[in-house]
PDB file of C-alpha atoms in Angstrom:
ATOM      1  CA  UNK S   1       0.016   0.195   0.027  1.00 58.00           C
ATOM      2  CA  UNK S   2       1.852   3.395  -1.085  1.00 64.00           C
ATOM      3  CA  UNK S   3       0.269   5.426   1.578  1.00 66.00           C
ATOM      4  CA  UNK S   4       1.745   2.963   4.419  1.00 63.00           C
ATOM      5  CA  UNK S   5       5.374   3.113   2.916  1.00 67.00           C
ATOM      6  CA  UNK S   6       5.017   6.781   2.652  1.00 71.00           C
ATOM      7  CA  UNK S   7       3.815   7.145   6.211  1.00 72.00           C
ATOM      8  CA  UNK S   8       6.884   4.931   7.405  1.00 71.00           C
ATOM      9  CA  UNK S   9       9.555   7.089   5.299  1.00 71.00           C
ATOM     10  CA  UNK S  10       8.003  10.329   6.876  1.00 73.00           C
ATOM     11  CA  UNK S  11       8.485   8.994  10.529  1.00 75.00           C
ATOM     12  CA  UNK S  12      11.886   7.405  10.005  1.00 76.00           C
ATOM     13  CA  UNK S  13      15.032   9.190   9.004  1.00 73.00           C
ATOM     14  CA  UNK S  14      17.155   7.520   6.453  1.00 71.00           C
ATOM     15  CA  UNK S  15      14.355   5.691   4.915  1.00 74.00           C
ATOM     16  CA  UNK S  16      12.882   6.132   1.360  1.00 75.00           C
ATOM     17  CA  UNK S  17       9.706   5.915  -0.339  1.00 73.00           C
ATOM     18  CA  UNK S  18       8.638   3.572  -3.069  1.00 73.00           C
ATOM     19  CA  UNK S  19       8.610   6.543  -5.285  1.00 75.00           C
ATOM     20  CA  UNK S  20      12.176   7.575  -4.629  1.00 78.00           C
ATOM     21  CA  UNK S  21      13.192   3.904  -5.210  1.00 79.00           C
ATOM     22  CA  UNK S  22      11.501   3.672  -8.299  1.00 79.00           C
ATOM     23  CA  UNK S  23      13.080   6.804  -9.746  1.00 80.00           C
ATOM     24  CA  UNK S  24      16.414   5.533  -8.710  1.00 81.00           C
ATOM     25  CA  UNK S  25      15.877   2.286 -10.466  1.00 82.00           C
ATOM     26  CA  UNK S  26      14.406   4.045 -13.554  1.00 82.00           C
ATOM     27  CA  UNK S  27      17.670   5.952 -13.980  1.00 78.00           C
ATOM     28  CA  UNK S  28      19.921   3.068 -13.228  1.00 83.00           C
ATOM     29  CA  UNK S  29      22.080   2.236 -16.335  1.00 86.00           C
ATOM     30  CA  UNK S  30      24.517  -0.760 -16.811  1.00 87.00           C
ATOM     31  CA  UNK S  31      27.414   1.977 -16.511  1.00 87.00           C
ATOM     32  CA  UNK S  32      26.391   3.025 -13.138  1.00 86.00           C
ATOM     33  CA  UNK S  33      26.101  -0.625 -12.237  1.00 85.00           C
ATOM     34  CA  UNK S  34      29.768  -1.301 -13.176  1.00 85.00           C
ATOM     35  CA  UNK S  35      31.147   1.981 -11.358  1.00 85.00           C
ATOM     36  CA  UNK S  36      29.173   0.801  -8.082  1.00 83.00           C
ATOM     37  CA  UNK S  37      30.210  -3.015  -8.131  1.00 81.00           C
ATOM     38  CA  UNK S  38      33.799  -1.885  -7.793  1.00 81.00           C
ATOM     39  CA  UNK S  39      32.823  -0.278  -4.410  1.00 79.00           C
ATOM     40  CA  UNK S  40      30.386  -2.717  -3.256  1.00 81.00           C
ATOM     41  CA  UNK S  41      31.038  -4.639   0.100  1.00 79.00           C
ATOM     42  CA  UNK S  42      34.479  -2.685   0.562  1.00 81.00           C
ATOM     43  CA  UNK S  43      33.460  -0.923   3.583  1.00 82.00           C
ATOM     44  CA  UNK S  44      30.544  -1.410   6.141  1.00 80.00           C
ATOM     45  CA  UNK S  45      29.295  -3.304   9.372  1.00 79.00           C
ATOM     46  CA  UNK S  46      27.724  -6.611   9.485  1.00 82.00           C
ATOM     47  CA  UNK S  47      25.293  -7.979  11.959  1.00 85.00           C
ATOM     48  CA  UNK S  48      24.869 -11.873  12.180  1.00 88.00           C
ATOM     49  CA  UNK S  49      21.991 -14.004  13.723  1.00 90.00           C
ATOM     50  CA  UNK S  50      21.993 -17.715  13.396  1.00 90.00           C
ATOM     51  CA  UNK S  51      18.833 -19.649  14.486  1.00 87.00           C
ATOM     52  CA  UNK S  52      18.764 -23.391  14.191  1.00 84.00           C
ATOM     53  CA  UNK S  53      20.778 -26.628  14.687  1.00 87.00           C
ATOM     54  CA  UNK S  54      24.138 -25.102  14.895  1.00 88.00           C
ATOM     55  CA  UNK S  55      26.869 -25.118  17.302  1.00 92.00           C
ATOM     56  CA  UNK S  56      28.577 -22.095  18.425  1.00 90.00           C
ATOM     57  CA  UNK S  57      31.851 -23.219  16.950  1.00 93.00           C
ATOM     58  CA  UNK S  58      30.406 -23.825  13.664  1.00 94.00           C
ATOM     59  CA  UNK S  59      28.739 -20.184  13.818  1.00 93.00           C
ATOM     60  CA  UNK S  60      31.919 -18.484  14.660  1.00 92.00           C
ATOM     61  CA  UNK S  61      33.790 -20.490  11.837  1.00 94.00           C
ATOM     62  CA  UNK S  62      31.167 -19.146   9.224  1.00 93.00           C
ATOM     63  CA  UNK S  63      31.468 -15.594  10.135  1.00 91.00           C
ATOM     64  CA  UNK S  64      35.148 -15.445  10.303  1.00 90.00           C
ATOM     65  CA  UNK S  65      35.546 -17.271   7.114  1.00 92.00           C
ATOM     66  CA  UNK S  66      33.090 -15.125   5.401  1.00 89.00           C
ATOM     67  CA  UNK S  67      34.498 -11.797   6.949  1.00 85.00           C
ATOM     68  CA  UNK S  68      37.826 -12.783   5.899  1.00 86.00           C
ATOM     69  CA  UNK S  69      36.870 -13.732   2.265  1.00 87.00           C
ATOM     70  CA  UNK S  70      34.975 -10.570   1.762  1.00 84.00           C
ATOM     71  CA  UNK S  71      37.426  -8.192   3.567  1.00 83.00           C
ATOM     72  CA  UNK S  72      34.872  -5.725   4.647  1.00 80.00           C
ATOM     73  CA  UNK S  73      36.767  -2.674   6.308  1.00 82.00           C
ATOM     74  CA  UNK S  74      34.612  -1.379   9.260  1.00 81.00           C
ATOM     75  CA  UNK S  75      32.868   2.122   9.145  1.00 80.00           C
ATOM     76  CA  UNK S  76      33.179   4.181  12.229  1.00 79.00           C
ATOM     77  CA  UNK S  77      29.471   4.040  13.973  1.00 74.00           C
ATOM     78  CA  UNK S  78      29.132   7.882  13.513  1.00 76.00           C
ATOM     79  CA  UNK S  79      29.131   7.568   9.817  1.00 74.00           C
ATOM     80  CA  UNK S  80      26.742   4.826   9.524  1.00 71.00           C
ATOM     81  CA  UNK S  81      23.115   5.800   8.157  1.00 71.00           C
ATOM     82  CA  UNK S  82      21.053   6.023  11.177  1.00 69.00           C
ATOM     83  CA  UNK S  83      17.462   5.096  11.339  1.00 71.00           C
ATOM     84  CA  UNK S  84      15.689   7.230  13.969  1.00 75.00           C
ATOM     85  CA  UNK S  85      12.181   7.867  14.612  1.00 78.00           C
ATOM     86  CA  UNK S  86      11.055  11.498  13.978  1.00 78.00           C
ATOM     87  CA  UNK S  87       9.505  13.325  16.907  1.00 78.00           C
ATOM     88  CA  UNK S  88       6.402  14.903  15.893  1.00 79.00           C
ATOM     89  CA  UNK S  89       5.666  18.297  17.560  1.00 79.00           C
ATOM     90  CA  UNK S  90       3.232  17.775  20.697  1.00 79.00           C
ATOM     91  CA  UNK S  91      -0.317  18.979  20.496  1.00 79.00           C
ATOM     92  CA  UNK S  92      -0.099  19.878  16.926  1.00 76.00           C
ATOM     93  CA  UNK S  93      -1.006  18.466  13.274  1.00 76.00           C
ATOM     94  CA  UNK S  94       1.263  17.659  10.460  1.00 74.00           C
ATOM     95  CA  UNK S  95      -0.050  16.788   7.096  1.00 73.00           C
ATOM     96  CA  UNK S  96       1.763  15.351   4.138  1.00 72.00           C
ATOM     97  CA  UNK S  97       0.281  14.981   0.603  1.00 68.00           C
ATOM     98  CA  UNK S  98       1.254  13.082  -2.311  1.00 67.00           C
ATOM     99  CA  UNK S  99      -0.011  12.119  -5.582  1.00 66.00           C
ATOM    100  CA  UNK S 100      -0.413   8.174  -6.522  1.00 64.00           C
ATOM    101  CA  UNK S 101       2.414   6.763  -8.600  1.00 60.00           C
ATOM    102  CA  UNK S 102      -0.345   6.021 -11.356  1.00 63.00           C
ATOM    103  CA  UNK S 103      -2.275   9.078 -12.708  1.00 61.00           C
ATOM    104  CA  UNK S 104      -5.219   6.983 -13.345  1.00 61.00           C
ATOM    105  CA  UNK S 105      -5.416   5.965  -9.815  1.00 63.00           C
ATOM    106  CA  UNK S 106      -9.064   6.788  -8.790  1.00 68.00           C
ATOM    107  CA  UNK S 107      -8.688   6.037  -5.005  1.00 75.00           C
ATOM    108  CA  UNK S 108      -7.574   7.989  -2.438  1.00 77.00           C
ATOM    109  CA  UNK S 109      -5.915   6.704   0.932  1.00 81.00           C
ATOM    110  CA  UNK S 110      -4.916   8.187   4.234  1.00 82.00           C
ATOM    111  CA  UNK S 111      -2.798   7.243   7.167  1.00 83.00           C
ATOM    112  CA  UNK S 112      -3.942   9.056  10.362  1.00 85.00           C
ATOM    113  CA  UNK S 113      -1.128   8.474  12.881  1.00 85.00           C
ATOM    114  CA  UNK S 114      -0.988   9.562  16.513  1.00 86.00           C
ATOM    115  CA  UNK S 115       2.435   9.233  18.096  1.00 84.00           C
ATOM    116  CA  UNK S 116       3.003   8.443  21.634  1.00 83.00           C
ATOM    117  CA  UNK S 117       5.951   8.605  24.135  1.00 76.00           C
ATOM    118  CA  UNK S 118       8.842   6.245  23.985  1.00 77.00           C
ATOM    119  CA  UNK S 119       7.806   3.069  25.605  1.00 77.00           C
ATOM    120  CA  UNK S 120       8.614   3.630  29.190  1.00 81.00           C
ATOM    121  CA  UNK S 121       8.478   0.208  30.492  1.00 85.00           C
ATOM    122  CA  UNK S 122       6.571  -3.204  29.816  1.00 86.00           C
ATOM    123  CA  UNK S 123       3.266  -2.411  31.219  1.00 87.00           C
ATOM    124  CA  UNK S 124       3.079   0.982  29.284  1.00 87.00           C
ATOM    125  CA  UNK S 125       3.763  -1.192  25.911  1.00 88.00           C
ATOM    126  CA  UNK S 126       1.318  -3.654  26.833  1.00 90.00           C
ATOM    127  CA  UNK S 127      -1.403  -1.071  27.689  1.00 89.00           C
ATOM    128  CA  UNK S 128      -0.833   0.549  24.319  1.00 89.00           C
ATOM    129  CA  UNK S 129      -1.611  -2.886  22.729  1.00 91.00           C
ATOM    130  CA  UNK S 130      -4.785  -3.482  24.500  1.00 91.00           C
ATOM    131  CA  UNK S 131      -6.000   0.150  23.990  1.00 90.00           C
ATOM    132  CA  UNK S 132      -5.765  -0.396  20.202  1.00 91.00           C
ATOM    133  CA  UNK S 133      -7.193  -3.895  20.572  1.00 92.00           C
ATOM    134  CA  UNK S 134     -10.316  -2.143  22.321  1.00 91.00           C
ATOM    135  CA  UNK S 135     -10.557   0.379  19.406  1.00 91.00           C
ATOM    136  CA  UNK S 136     -10.149  -1.940  16.544  1.00 91.00           C
ATOM    137  CA  UNK S 137     -13.727  -3.256  16.020  1.00 91.00           C
ATOM    138  CA  UNK S 138     -15.542  -0.288  16.978  1.00 91.00           C
ATOM    139  CA  UNK S 139     -13.447   1.764  14.611  1.00 91.00           C
ATOM    140  CA  UNK S 140     -14.122  -0.437  11.699  1.00 92.00           C
ATOM    141  CA  UNK S 141     -17.668  -0.426  12.534  1.00 92.00           C
ATOM    142  CA  UNK S 142     -18.015   3.222  12.518  1.00 92.00           C
ATOM    143  CA  UNK S 143     -15.723   4.082   9.796  1.00 91.00           C
ATOM    144  CA  UNK S 144     -16.513   1.037   7.668  1.00 91.00           C
ATOM    145  CA  UNK S 145     -19.922  -0.243   8.089  1.00 91.00           C
ATOM    146  CA  UNK S 146     -21.881   3.114   9.366  1.00 92.00           C
ATOM    147  CA  UNK S 147     -19.971   5.626   7.232  1.00 89.00           C
ATOM    148  CA  UNK S 148     -18.897   3.411   4.389  1.00 89.00           C
ATOM    149  CA  UNK S 149     -15.819   5.305   3.892  1.00 88.00           C
ATOM    150  CA  UNK S 150     -14.157   2.671   1.753  1.00 82.00           C
ATOM    151  CA  UNK S 151     -13.351  -1.027   1.319  1.00 82.00           C
ATOM    152  CA  UNK S 152     -10.067  -0.973   3.262  1.00 87.00           C
ATOM    153  CA  UNK S 153     -10.433   0.228   7.012  1.00 88.00           C
ATOM    154  CA  UNK S 154      -8.518  -0.851   9.867  1.00 86.00           C
ATOM    155  CA  UNK S 155      -7.001   0.604  13.222  1.00 88.00           C
ATOM    156  CA  UNK S 156      -3.921  -0.409  14.543  1.00 87.00           C
ATOM    157  CA  UNK S 157      -0.810   0.248  16.725  1.00 88.00           C
ATOM    158  CA  UNK S 158       2.571   1.125  15.848  1.00 84.00           C
ATOM    159  CA  UNK S 159       5.951   0.406  17.430  1.00 81.00           C
ATOM    160  CA  UNK S 160       8.769   2.150  15.628  1.00 78.00           C
ATOM    161  CA  UNK S 161      11.958   1.059  17.388  1.00 75.00           C
ATOM    162  CA  UNK S 162      10.287   1.703  20.837  1.00 78.00           C
ATOM    163  CA  UNK S 163       8.475   4.715  20.142  1.00 82.00           C
ATOM    164  CA  UNK S 164       4.751   4.005  20.392  1.00 87.00           C
ATOM    165  CA  UNK S 165       1.653   5.018  18.132  1.00 87.00           C
ATOM    166  CA  UNK S 166      -1.268   4.209  16.392  1.00 87.00           C
ATOM    167  CA  UNK S 167      -3.891   5.414  13.848  1.00 86.00           C
ATOM    168  CA  UNK S 168      -6.265   4.407  11.171  1.00 88.00           C
ATOM    169  CA  UNK S 169      -5.728   3.290   7.535  1.00 86.00           C
ATOM    170  CA  UNK S 170      -8.457   3.990   5.112  1.00 88.00           C
ATOM    171  CA  UNK S 171      -8.727   3.793   1.491  1.00 85.00           C
ATOM    172  CA  UNK S 172     -11.763   5.157  -0.401  1.00 83.00           C
ATOM    173  CA  UNK S 173     -12.868   5.342  -3.909  1.00 83.00           C
ATOM    174  CA  UNK S 174     -15.502   8.266  -3.473  1.00 83.00           C
ATOM    175  CA  UNK S 175     -14.642  10.312  -0.331  1.00 83.00           C
ATOM    176  CA  UNK S 176     -11.667  12.742  -0.017  1.00 82.00           C
ATOM    177  CA  UNK S 177      -8.985  12.612   2.521  1.00 81.00           C
ATOM    178  CA  UNK S 178     -10.268  15.699   4.170  1.00 85.00           C
ATOM    179  CA  UNK S 179     -13.786  14.095   4.746  1.00 88.00           C
ATOM    180  CA  UNK S 180     -12.118  10.792   5.897  1.00 88.00           C
ATOM    181  CA  UNK S 181     -10.254  12.733   8.579  1.00 88.00           C
ATOM    182  CA  UNK S 182     -13.238  14.465   9.768  1.00 90.00           C
ATOM    183  CA  UNK S 183     -15.176  11.097  10.489  1.00 91.00           C
ATOM    184  CA  UNK S 184     -11.944   9.769  12.237  1.00 90.00           C
ATOM    185  CA  UNK S 185     -12.335  12.867  14.655  1.00 90.00           C
ATOM    186  CA  UNK S 186     -15.822  12.132  14.954  1.00 91.00           C
ATOM    187  CA  UNK S 187     -15.222   8.520  16.010  1.00 91.00           C
ATOM    188  CA  UNK S 188     -13.000   9.973  18.737  1.00 88.00           C
ATOM    189  CA  UNK S 189     -15.679  12.215  19.997  1.00 88.00           C
ATOM    190  CA  UNK S 190     -18.508   9.447  19.778  1.00 86.00           C
ATOM    191  CA  UNK S 191     -16.516   6.679  21.358  1.00 87.00           C
ATOM    192  CA  UNK S 192     -14.550   8.686  24.079  1.00 84.00           C
ATOM    193  CA  UNK S 193     -17.571   8.271  26.551  1.00 82.00           C
ATOM    194  CA  UNK S 194     -17.867   4.603  25.713  1.00 82.00           C
ATOM    195  CA  UNK S 195     -14.205   3.907  26.235  1.00 82.00           C
ATOM    196  CA  UNK S 196     -14.143   5.579  29.653  1.00 81.00           C
ATOM    197  CA  UNK S 197     -17.088   3.577  30.913  1.00 84.00           C
ATOM    198  CA  UNK S 198     -15.920   0.268  29.869  1.00 83.00           C
ATOM    199  CA  UNK S 199     -16.919  -2.653  32.086  1.00 83.00           C
ATOM    200  CA  UNK S 200     -14.552  -5.031  33.608  1.00 83.00           C
ATOM    201  CA  UNK S 201     -15.673  -7.814  31.235  1.00 86.00           C
ATOM    202  CA  UNK S 202     -15.173  -5.659  28.163  1.00 87.00           C
ATOM    203  CA  UNK S 203     -11.641  -4.909  29.417  1.00 87.00           C
ATOM    204  CA  UNK S 204     -10.704  -8.461  30.381  1.00 87.00           C
ATOM    205  CA  UNK S 205     -12.016  -9.666  26.864  1.00 90.00           C
ATOM    206  CA  UNK S 206      -9.505  -7.136  25.244  1.00 90.00           C
ATOM    207  CA  UNK S 207      -6.770  -8.296  27.432  1.00 91.00           C
ATOM    208  CA  UNK S 208      -7.349 -11.985  26.977  1.00 92.00           C
ATOM    209  CA  UNK S 209      -7.307 -11.347  22.985  1.00 93.00           C
ATOM    210  CA  UNK S 210      -3.862  -9.770  23.240  1.00 93.00           C
ATOM    211  CA  UNK S 211      -2.727 -12.645  25.513  1.00 93.00           C
ATOM    212  CA  UNK S 212      -3.794 -14.953  22.952  1.00 94.00           C
ATOM    213  CA  UNK S 213      -1.706 -13.305  20.321  1.00 93.00           C
ATOM    214  CA  UNK S 214       1.426 -13.718  22.503  1.00 93.00           C
ATOM    215  CA  UNK S 215       0.733 -17.285  22.953  1.00 93.00           C
ATOM    216  CA  UNK S 216       0.748 -18.102  19.436  1.00 92.00           C
ATOM    217  CA  UNK S 217       3.147 -20.696  18.355  1.00 91.00           C
ATOM    218  CA  UNK S 218       5.662 -19.700  15.615  1.00 91.00           C
ATOM    219  CA  UNK S 219       4.597 -21.869  12.550  1.00 92.00           C
ATOM    220  CA  UNK S 220       8.044 -22.361  11.353  1.00 92.00           C
ATOM    221  CA  UNK S 221      11.752 -21.674  11.803  1.00 91.00           C
ATOM    222  CA  UNK S 222      11.529 -18.551   9.368  1.00 91.00           C
ATOM    223  CA  UNK S 223       8.715 -17.024  11.559  1.00 91.00           C
ATOM    224  CA  UNK S 224      10.835 -17.704  14.794  1.00 92.00           C
ATOM    225  CA  UNK S 225      13.952 -16.122  13.335  1.00 92.00           C
ATOM    226  CA  UNK S 226      11.943 -12.881  12.259  1.00 91.00           C
ATOM    227  CA  UNK S 227      10.597 -12.559  15.784  1.00 91.00           C
ATOM    228  CA  UNK S 228      13.926 -13.178  17.600  1.00 92.00           C
ATOM    229  CA  UNK S 229      15.941 -10.936  15.130  1.00 90.00           C
ATOM    230  CA  UNK S 230      13.323  -8.059  15.905  1.00 86.00           C
ATOM    231  CA  UNK S 231      14.733  -7.992  19.204  1.00 86.00           C
ATOM    232  CA  UNK S 232      18.214  -7.285  17.937  1.00 85.00           C
ATOM    233  CA  UNK S 233      16.949  -4.586  15.458  1.00 79.00           C
ATOM    234  CA  UNK S 234      15.086  -2.888  18.370  1.00 76.00           C
ATOM    235  CA  UNK S 235      18.256  -3.317  20.576  1.00 77.00           C
ATOM    236  CA  UNK S 236      16.006  -4.950  23.155  1.00 81.00           C
ATOM    237  CA  UNK S 237      17.573  -8.234  23.247  1.00 86.00           C
ATOM    238  CA  UNK S 238      14.641  -9.729  25.377  1.00 88.00           C
ATOM    239  CA  UNK S 239      14.323 -12.987  23.714  1.00 91.00           C
ATOM    240  CA  UNK S 240      11.769 -14.024  26.171  1.00 91.00           C
ATOM    241  CA  UNK S 241       9.671 -11.174  25.896  1.00 91.00           C
ATOM    242  CA  UNK S 242       6.666 -12.819  25.360  1.00 92.00           C
ATOM    243  CA  UNK S 243       6.580 -14.755  28.609  1.00 93.00           C
ATOM    244  CA  UNK S 244       7.181 -11.245  30.294  1.00 92.00           C
ATOM    245  CA  UNK S 245       4.183  -9.970  28.374  1.00 92.00           C
ATOM    246  CA  UNK S 246       1.738 -12.552  29.243  1.00 91.00           C
ATOM    247  CA  UNK S 247       2.640 -12.387  32.792  1.00 89.00           C
ATOM    248  CA  UNK S 248       2.322  -8.635  32.642  1.00 89.00           C
ATOM    249  CA  UNK S 249      -1.107  -8.663  30.853  1.00 90.00           C
ATOM    250  CA  UNK S 250      -2.496 -10.957  33.763  1.00 88.00           C
ATOM    251  CA  UNK S 251      -1.846  -8.276  36.228  1.00 84.00           C
ATOM    252  CA  UNK S 252      -3.353  -5.285  34.425  1.00 82.00           C
ATOM    253  CA  UNK S 253      -6.292  -3.232  35.827  1.00 63.00           C
ATOM    254  CA  UNK S 254      -8.983  -1.458  34.078  1.00 49.00           C
ATOM    255  CA  UNK S 255      -8.655   1.860  35.884  1.00 52.00           C
ATOM    256  CA  UNK S 256      -5.682   2.848  33.682  1.00 56.00           C
ATOM    257  CA  UNK S 257      -7.561   2.706  30.275  1.00 56.00           C
ATOM    258  CA  UNK S 258      -9.663   6.138  30.586  1.00 52.00           C
ATOM    259  CA  UNK S 259      -6.168   8.146  31.740  1.00 56.00           C
ATOM    260  CA  UNK S 260      -4.571   6.558  28.593  1.00 54.00           C
ATOM    261  CA  UNK S 261      -7.415   7.686  26.357  1.00 52.00           C
ATOM    262  CA  UNK S 262      -7.115  11.414  27.679  1.00 56.00           C
ATOM    263  CA  UNK S 263      -3.286  11.239  26.916  1.00 54.00           C
TER     264      UNK S 263
END
């Protein structure tokens, strides 16, 4: 989805939109390829992650042999391209508009993103997940079923390198982005009172739904590898985080949700 990839490029420094990548590829010639190939893998840094039936000795052997063969010269840390989440101004709105890649595109799409603070602790991150679990179905019912804004409508949480956030993604064939935004704001106004008056049963249902996602078993080695490597990417290194999350969710109390909504 074009609008989603563009949102990520706006929020993370050092990233590129699909349009930027497409423009680069379209202007890429064989001569440029030859020029770049002479510089490829001359300098840089590498991160290795092995998951599977291998001994530590074999892993070290593979890494040392590969590094020696490639001859990669290390780059100082301050010269590396840093992926950093952009801090949005508090209590303000930032709007980014762009045209679709294809001129004949008849749809419009919007990502309405709300940035929270960096994750303070485990419980803060878990509460964030529960809140968007609670918002998901009512948001769909209001924006898709009642208002019929488009055939793609969903609400989800975001976690960009420990910076929490969330929002709505809507694609419509007959509604403008301005109209969609007005309806998203209307949803918040309508649902605020209902959210603040959640029953214990409703809150527990949402918590249990999140717990179920944490208990899902990795379907294969590739899925497990992606999940574990994500801990390295975020510099968290909590490879048993799911067990800690399940324990934290069982201790959660409902009195915290209205405060979170106000924030």
